[in-house]
Coordinates of C-alpha atoms (C1' of nucleotides) in Angstrom, one line a residue:
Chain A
X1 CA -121.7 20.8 -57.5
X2 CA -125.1 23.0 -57.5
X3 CA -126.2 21.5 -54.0
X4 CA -128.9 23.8 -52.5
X5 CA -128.3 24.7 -49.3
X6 CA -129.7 23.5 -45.9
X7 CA -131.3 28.0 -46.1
X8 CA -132.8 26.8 -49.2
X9 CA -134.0 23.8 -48.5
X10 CA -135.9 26.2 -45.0
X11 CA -136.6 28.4 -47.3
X12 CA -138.7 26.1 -49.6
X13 CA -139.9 24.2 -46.8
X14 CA -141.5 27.5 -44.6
X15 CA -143.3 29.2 -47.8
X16 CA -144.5 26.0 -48.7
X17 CA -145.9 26.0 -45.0
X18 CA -147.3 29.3 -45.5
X19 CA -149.4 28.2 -48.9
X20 CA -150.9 25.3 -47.5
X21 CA -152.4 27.7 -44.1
X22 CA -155.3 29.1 -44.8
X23 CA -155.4 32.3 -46.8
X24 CA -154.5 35.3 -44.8
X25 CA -153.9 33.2 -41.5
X26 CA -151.4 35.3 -39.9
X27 CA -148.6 32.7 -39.1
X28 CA -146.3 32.4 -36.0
X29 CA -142.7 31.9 -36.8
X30 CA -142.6 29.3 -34.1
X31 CA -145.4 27.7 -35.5
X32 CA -143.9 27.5 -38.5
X33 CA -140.2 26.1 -37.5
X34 CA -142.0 23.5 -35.7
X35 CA -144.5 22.2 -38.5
X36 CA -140.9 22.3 -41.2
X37 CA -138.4 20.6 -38.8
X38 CA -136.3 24.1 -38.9
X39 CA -134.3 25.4 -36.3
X40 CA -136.5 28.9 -35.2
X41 CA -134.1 31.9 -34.9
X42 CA -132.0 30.2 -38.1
X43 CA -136.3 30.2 -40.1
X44 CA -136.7 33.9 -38.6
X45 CA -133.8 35.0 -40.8
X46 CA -135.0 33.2 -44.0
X47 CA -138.2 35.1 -43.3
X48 CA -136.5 38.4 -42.7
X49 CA -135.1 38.2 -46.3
X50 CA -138.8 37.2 -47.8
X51 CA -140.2 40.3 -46.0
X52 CA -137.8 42.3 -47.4
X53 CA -138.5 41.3 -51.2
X54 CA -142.7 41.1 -51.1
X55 CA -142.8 37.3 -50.7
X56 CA -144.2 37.8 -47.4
X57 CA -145.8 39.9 -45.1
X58 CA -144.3 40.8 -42.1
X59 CA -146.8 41.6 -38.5
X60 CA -145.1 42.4 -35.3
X61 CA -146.2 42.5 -31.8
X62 CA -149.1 40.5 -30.3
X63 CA -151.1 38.6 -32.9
X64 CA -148.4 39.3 -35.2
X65 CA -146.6 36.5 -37.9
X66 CA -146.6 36.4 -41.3
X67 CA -149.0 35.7 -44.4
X68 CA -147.9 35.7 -47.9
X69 CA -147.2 38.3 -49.6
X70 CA -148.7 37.5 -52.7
X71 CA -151.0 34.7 -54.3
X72 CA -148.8 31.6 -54.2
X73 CA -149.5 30.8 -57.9
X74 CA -147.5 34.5 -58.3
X75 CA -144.5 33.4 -56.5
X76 CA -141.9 31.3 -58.6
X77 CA -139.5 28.7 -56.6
X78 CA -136.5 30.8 -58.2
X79 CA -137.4 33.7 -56.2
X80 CA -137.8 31.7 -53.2
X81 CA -134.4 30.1 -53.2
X82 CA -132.8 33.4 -54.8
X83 CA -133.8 35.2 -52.0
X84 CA -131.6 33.3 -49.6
X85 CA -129.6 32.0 -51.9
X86 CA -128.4 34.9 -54.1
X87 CA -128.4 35.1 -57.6
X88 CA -128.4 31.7 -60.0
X89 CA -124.9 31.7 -61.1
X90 CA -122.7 28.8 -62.3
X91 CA -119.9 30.6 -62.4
X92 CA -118.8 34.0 -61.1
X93 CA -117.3 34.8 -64.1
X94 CA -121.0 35.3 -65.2
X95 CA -121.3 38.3 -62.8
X96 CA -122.1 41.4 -64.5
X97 CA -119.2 43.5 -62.2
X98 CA -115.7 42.8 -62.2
X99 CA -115.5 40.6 -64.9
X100 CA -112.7 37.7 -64.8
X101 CA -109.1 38.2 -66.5
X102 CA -109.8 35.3 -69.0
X103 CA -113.3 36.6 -69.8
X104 CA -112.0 37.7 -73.4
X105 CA -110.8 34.2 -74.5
X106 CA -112.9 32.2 -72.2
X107 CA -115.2 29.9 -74.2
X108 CA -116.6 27.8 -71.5
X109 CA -118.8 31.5 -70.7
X110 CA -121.3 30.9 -73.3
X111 CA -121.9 27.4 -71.8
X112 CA -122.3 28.5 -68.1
X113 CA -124.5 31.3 -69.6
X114 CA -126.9 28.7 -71.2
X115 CA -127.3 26.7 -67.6
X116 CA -128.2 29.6 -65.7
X117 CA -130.3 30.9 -68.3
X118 CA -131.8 26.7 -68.3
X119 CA -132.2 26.5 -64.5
X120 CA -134.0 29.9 -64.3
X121 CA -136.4 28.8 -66.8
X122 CA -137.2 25.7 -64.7
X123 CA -137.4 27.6 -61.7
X124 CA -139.5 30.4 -62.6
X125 CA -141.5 27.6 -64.1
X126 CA -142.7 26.8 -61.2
X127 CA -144.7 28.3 -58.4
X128 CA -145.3 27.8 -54.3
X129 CA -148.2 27.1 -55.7
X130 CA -147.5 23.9 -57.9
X131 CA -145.6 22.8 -55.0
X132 CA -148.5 23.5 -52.2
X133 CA -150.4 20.5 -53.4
X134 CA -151.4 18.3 -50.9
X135 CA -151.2 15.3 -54.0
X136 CA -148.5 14.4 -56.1
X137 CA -149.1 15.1 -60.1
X138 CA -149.8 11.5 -61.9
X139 CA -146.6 11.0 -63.5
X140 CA -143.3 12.7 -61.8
X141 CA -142.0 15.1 -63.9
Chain B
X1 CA -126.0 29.2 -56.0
X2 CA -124.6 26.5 -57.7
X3 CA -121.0 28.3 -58.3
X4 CA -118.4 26.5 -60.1
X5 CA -115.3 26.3 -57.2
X6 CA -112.0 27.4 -58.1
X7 CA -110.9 23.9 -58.4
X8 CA -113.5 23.3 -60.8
X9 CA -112.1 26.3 -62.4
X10 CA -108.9 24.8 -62.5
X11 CA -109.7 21.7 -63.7
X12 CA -111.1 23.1 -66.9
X13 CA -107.9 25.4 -67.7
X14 CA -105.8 23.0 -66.7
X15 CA -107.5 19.8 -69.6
X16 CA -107.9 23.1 -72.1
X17 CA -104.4 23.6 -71.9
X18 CA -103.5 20.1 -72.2
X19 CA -105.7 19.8 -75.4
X20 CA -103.8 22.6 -77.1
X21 CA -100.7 21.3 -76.3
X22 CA -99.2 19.2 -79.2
X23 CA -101.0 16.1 -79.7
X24 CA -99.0 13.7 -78.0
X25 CA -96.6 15.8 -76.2
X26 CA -96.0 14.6 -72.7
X27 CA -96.9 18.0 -70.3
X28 CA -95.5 19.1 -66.7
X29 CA -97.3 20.0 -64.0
X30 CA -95.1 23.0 -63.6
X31 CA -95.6 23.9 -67.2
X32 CA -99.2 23.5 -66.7
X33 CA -99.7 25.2 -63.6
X34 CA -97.5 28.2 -65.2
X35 CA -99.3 28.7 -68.4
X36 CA -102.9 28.3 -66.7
X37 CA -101.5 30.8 -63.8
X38 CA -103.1 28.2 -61.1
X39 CA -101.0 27.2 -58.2
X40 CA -98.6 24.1 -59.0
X41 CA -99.4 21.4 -56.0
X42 CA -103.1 22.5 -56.1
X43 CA -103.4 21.7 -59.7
X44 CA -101.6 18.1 -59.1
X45 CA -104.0 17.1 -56.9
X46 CA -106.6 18.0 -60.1
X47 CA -104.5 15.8 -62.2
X48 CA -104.3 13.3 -59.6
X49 CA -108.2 12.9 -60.2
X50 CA -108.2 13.2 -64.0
X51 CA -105.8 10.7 -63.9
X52 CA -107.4 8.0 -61.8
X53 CA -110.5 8.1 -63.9
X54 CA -108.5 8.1 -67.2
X55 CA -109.1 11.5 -68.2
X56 CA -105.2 12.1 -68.5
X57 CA -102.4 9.5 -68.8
X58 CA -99.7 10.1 -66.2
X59 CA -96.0 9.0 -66.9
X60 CA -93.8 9.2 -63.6
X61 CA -90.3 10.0 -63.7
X62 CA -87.8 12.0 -65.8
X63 CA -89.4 12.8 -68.7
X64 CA -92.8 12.3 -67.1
X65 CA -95.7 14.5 -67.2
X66 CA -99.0 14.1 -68.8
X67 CA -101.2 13.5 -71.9
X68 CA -104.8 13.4 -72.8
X69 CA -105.9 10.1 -71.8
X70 CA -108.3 10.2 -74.8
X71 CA -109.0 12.6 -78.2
X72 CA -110.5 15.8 -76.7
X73 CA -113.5 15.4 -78.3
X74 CA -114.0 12.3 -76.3
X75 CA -113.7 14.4 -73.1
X76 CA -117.1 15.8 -72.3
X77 CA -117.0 19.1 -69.8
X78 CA -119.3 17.4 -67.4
X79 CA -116.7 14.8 -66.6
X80 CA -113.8 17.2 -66.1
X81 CA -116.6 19.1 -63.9
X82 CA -117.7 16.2 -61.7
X83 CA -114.3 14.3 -61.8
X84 CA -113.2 17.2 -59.4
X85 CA -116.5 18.7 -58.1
X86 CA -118.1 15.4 -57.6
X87 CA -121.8 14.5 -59.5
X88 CA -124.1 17.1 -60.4
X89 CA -126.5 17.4 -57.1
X90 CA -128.9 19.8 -57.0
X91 CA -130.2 18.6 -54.2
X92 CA -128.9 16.0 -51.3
X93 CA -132.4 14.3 -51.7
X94 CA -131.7 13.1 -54.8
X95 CA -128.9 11.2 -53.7
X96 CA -130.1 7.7 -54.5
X97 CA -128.7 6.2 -51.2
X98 CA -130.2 7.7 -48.1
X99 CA -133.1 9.2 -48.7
X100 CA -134.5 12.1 -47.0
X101 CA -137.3 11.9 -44.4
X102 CA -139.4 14.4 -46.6
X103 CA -138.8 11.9 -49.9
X104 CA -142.4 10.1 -50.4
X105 CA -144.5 13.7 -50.2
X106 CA -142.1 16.6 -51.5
X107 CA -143.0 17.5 -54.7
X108 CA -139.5 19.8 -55.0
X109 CA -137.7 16.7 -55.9
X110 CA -138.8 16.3 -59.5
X111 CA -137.8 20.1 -60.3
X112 CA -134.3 19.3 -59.3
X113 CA -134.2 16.4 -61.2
X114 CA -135.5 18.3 -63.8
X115 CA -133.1 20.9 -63.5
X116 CA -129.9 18.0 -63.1
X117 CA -130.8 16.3 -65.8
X118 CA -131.4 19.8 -68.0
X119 CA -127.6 20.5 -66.6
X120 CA -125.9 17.2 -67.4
X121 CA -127.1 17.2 -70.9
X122 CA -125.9 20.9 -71.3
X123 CA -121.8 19.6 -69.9
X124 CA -122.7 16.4 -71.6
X125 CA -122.4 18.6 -75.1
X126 CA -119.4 20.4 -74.7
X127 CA -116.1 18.5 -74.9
X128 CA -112.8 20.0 -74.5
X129 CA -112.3 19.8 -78.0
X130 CA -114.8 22.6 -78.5
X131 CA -113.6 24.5 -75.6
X132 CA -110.1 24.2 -76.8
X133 CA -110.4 25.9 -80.3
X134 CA -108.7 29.2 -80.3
X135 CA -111.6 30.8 -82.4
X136 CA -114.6 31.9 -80.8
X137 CA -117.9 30.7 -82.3
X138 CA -119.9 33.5 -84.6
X139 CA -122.6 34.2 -82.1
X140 CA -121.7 33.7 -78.1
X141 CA -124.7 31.1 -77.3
Chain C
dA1 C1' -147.5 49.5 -18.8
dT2 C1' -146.8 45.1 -20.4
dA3 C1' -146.6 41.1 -23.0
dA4 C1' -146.0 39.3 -27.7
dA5 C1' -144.0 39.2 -31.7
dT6 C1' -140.6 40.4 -35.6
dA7 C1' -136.0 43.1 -36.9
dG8 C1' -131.4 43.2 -36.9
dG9 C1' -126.8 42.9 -35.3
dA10 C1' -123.1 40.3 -33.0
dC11 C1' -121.3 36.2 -32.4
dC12 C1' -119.8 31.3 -32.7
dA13 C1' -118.9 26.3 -34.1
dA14 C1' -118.6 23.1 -37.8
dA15 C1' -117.8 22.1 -42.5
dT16 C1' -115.9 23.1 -46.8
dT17 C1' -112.6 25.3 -49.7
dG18 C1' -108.2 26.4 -51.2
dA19 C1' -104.2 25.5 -50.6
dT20 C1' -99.1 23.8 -48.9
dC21 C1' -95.7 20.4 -47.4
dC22 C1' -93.5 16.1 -46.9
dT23 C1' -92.5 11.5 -47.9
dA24 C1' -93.1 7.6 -51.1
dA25 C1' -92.8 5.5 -55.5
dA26 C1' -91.6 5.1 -60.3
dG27 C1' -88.7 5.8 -64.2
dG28 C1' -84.7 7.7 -66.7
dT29 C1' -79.5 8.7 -66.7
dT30 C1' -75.0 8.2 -65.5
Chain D
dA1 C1' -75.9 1.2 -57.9
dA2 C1' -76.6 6.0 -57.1
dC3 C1' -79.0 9.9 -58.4
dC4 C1' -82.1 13.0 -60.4
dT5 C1' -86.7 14.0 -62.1
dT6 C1' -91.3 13.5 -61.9
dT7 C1' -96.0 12.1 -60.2
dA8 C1' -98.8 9.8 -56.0
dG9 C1' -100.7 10.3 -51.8
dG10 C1' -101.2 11.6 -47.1
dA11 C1' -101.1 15.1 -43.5
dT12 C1' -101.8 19.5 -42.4
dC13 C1' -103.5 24.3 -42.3
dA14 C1' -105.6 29.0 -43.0
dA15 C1' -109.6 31.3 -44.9
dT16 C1' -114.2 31.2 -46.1
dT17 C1' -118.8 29.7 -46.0
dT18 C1' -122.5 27.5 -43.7
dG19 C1' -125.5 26.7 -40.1
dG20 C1' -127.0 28.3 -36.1
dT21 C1' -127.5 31.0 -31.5
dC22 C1' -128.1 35.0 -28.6
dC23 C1' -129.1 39.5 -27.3
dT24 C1' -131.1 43.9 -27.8
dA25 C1' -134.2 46.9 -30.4
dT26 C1' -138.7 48.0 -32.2
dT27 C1' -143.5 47.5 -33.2
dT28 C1' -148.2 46.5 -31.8
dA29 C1' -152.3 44.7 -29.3
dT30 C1' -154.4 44.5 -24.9

DNA sequence: ATAAATAGGACCAAATTGATCCTAAAGGTT
DNA sequence: AACCTTTAGGATCAATTTGGTCCTATTTAT
């Protein structure tokens, strides 16, 4: 349960590539998928998805590529894996919509409700930048 | 991310119902699978799981069925969770076998294990004995 | 023009999920 | 012993999701 997909693991992997280049190097896809280990045309979709939502810019033709979109310290790791990832939800009974048939007498909601609203604290606790440094913090968390 | 399946669903209606059930009172799978509306042979294989880790006593035969194997408020809802959806993983890295190549410099790892251990001790407060009270609490959490 | 790059859609294979079915084994009943 | 009821467990299968490729735009610098 709650594994992170292989997406999210590129997805983490690439922005976390893009923090450490130089600020407002313009970045090749290519270049990227080869420094993060991640297929190329699979990390050009992951970075279709952040140029859509801000996280990153977006150049095309020659000297095109991508910079961030924003200062890394402004970019939480729940956006980054939301954006490929959808929405943090434990159960789709959660979903705002179509709510389930047992939603009236279902007490395990309130429960799910509390580890979405945990894990999105953690993850928005944190930012590509926090995770862009080159050395570990003493203790690990 | 990180939705419950429909087996996990399953699981948890199917222990729920078994906790309202008269204590004692020996309960088909065909009851079961009626009441909780999930299919019949789909939910054995749930109770198969339950049963090998002693979540539910089986008894095989006529008159056969099932029973808690221990007072619901023993029965936490991260075991009735994992026993079917396996152990709470946010991330294959953390998998203490294995590791992954990235292990000695990613710094994403402690923020799962943050978040795991943040999730375990959420299911690790619930039992079924809470979740099988008719009553809703006061205040939804 | 042309070459370099991303955008976006179509497509596809592998893995996982959500089941079903069949046979075996165990335990009552007659 | 024969038989019925019930769970155990393996095999199988369809649908969905995941992980990934490929091809054709479109944009932009030279």
């Amino acid at each position: 349960m709650m594994e992170l997909t292989r997406k999210g693991e590129y997805a983490i992997r690439g922005i976390i590539f893009l923090a450490r280049s130089p600020k407002g190097k313009i970045a090749l896809i290519s270049e990227i998928a080869d420094a993060t280990d991640v297929p190329q045309t699979f990390l050009a979709k992951i970075f279709q998805a952040f140029a859509k939502l801000g996280l990153v810019n977006s150049y095309r033709g020659t000297g095109g590529g991508f910079t961030l979109g924003r200062p890394p310290g402004m970019i939480t790791l729940r956006e980054v894996v939301e954006a490929v990832e959808g929405p943090i939800m434990p159960n789709r009974c959660l979903m705002g919509g179509r709510g389930c048939e047992h939603d009236r007498k279902c007490l395990v909601h309130p429960v799910w409700r509390q580890v979405q609203e945990e894990v999105v604290k953690i993850l928005d606790g944190v930012t590509i930048e926090d995770l862009a440094r080159q050395e570990k913090p003493p203790e690990p968390v």
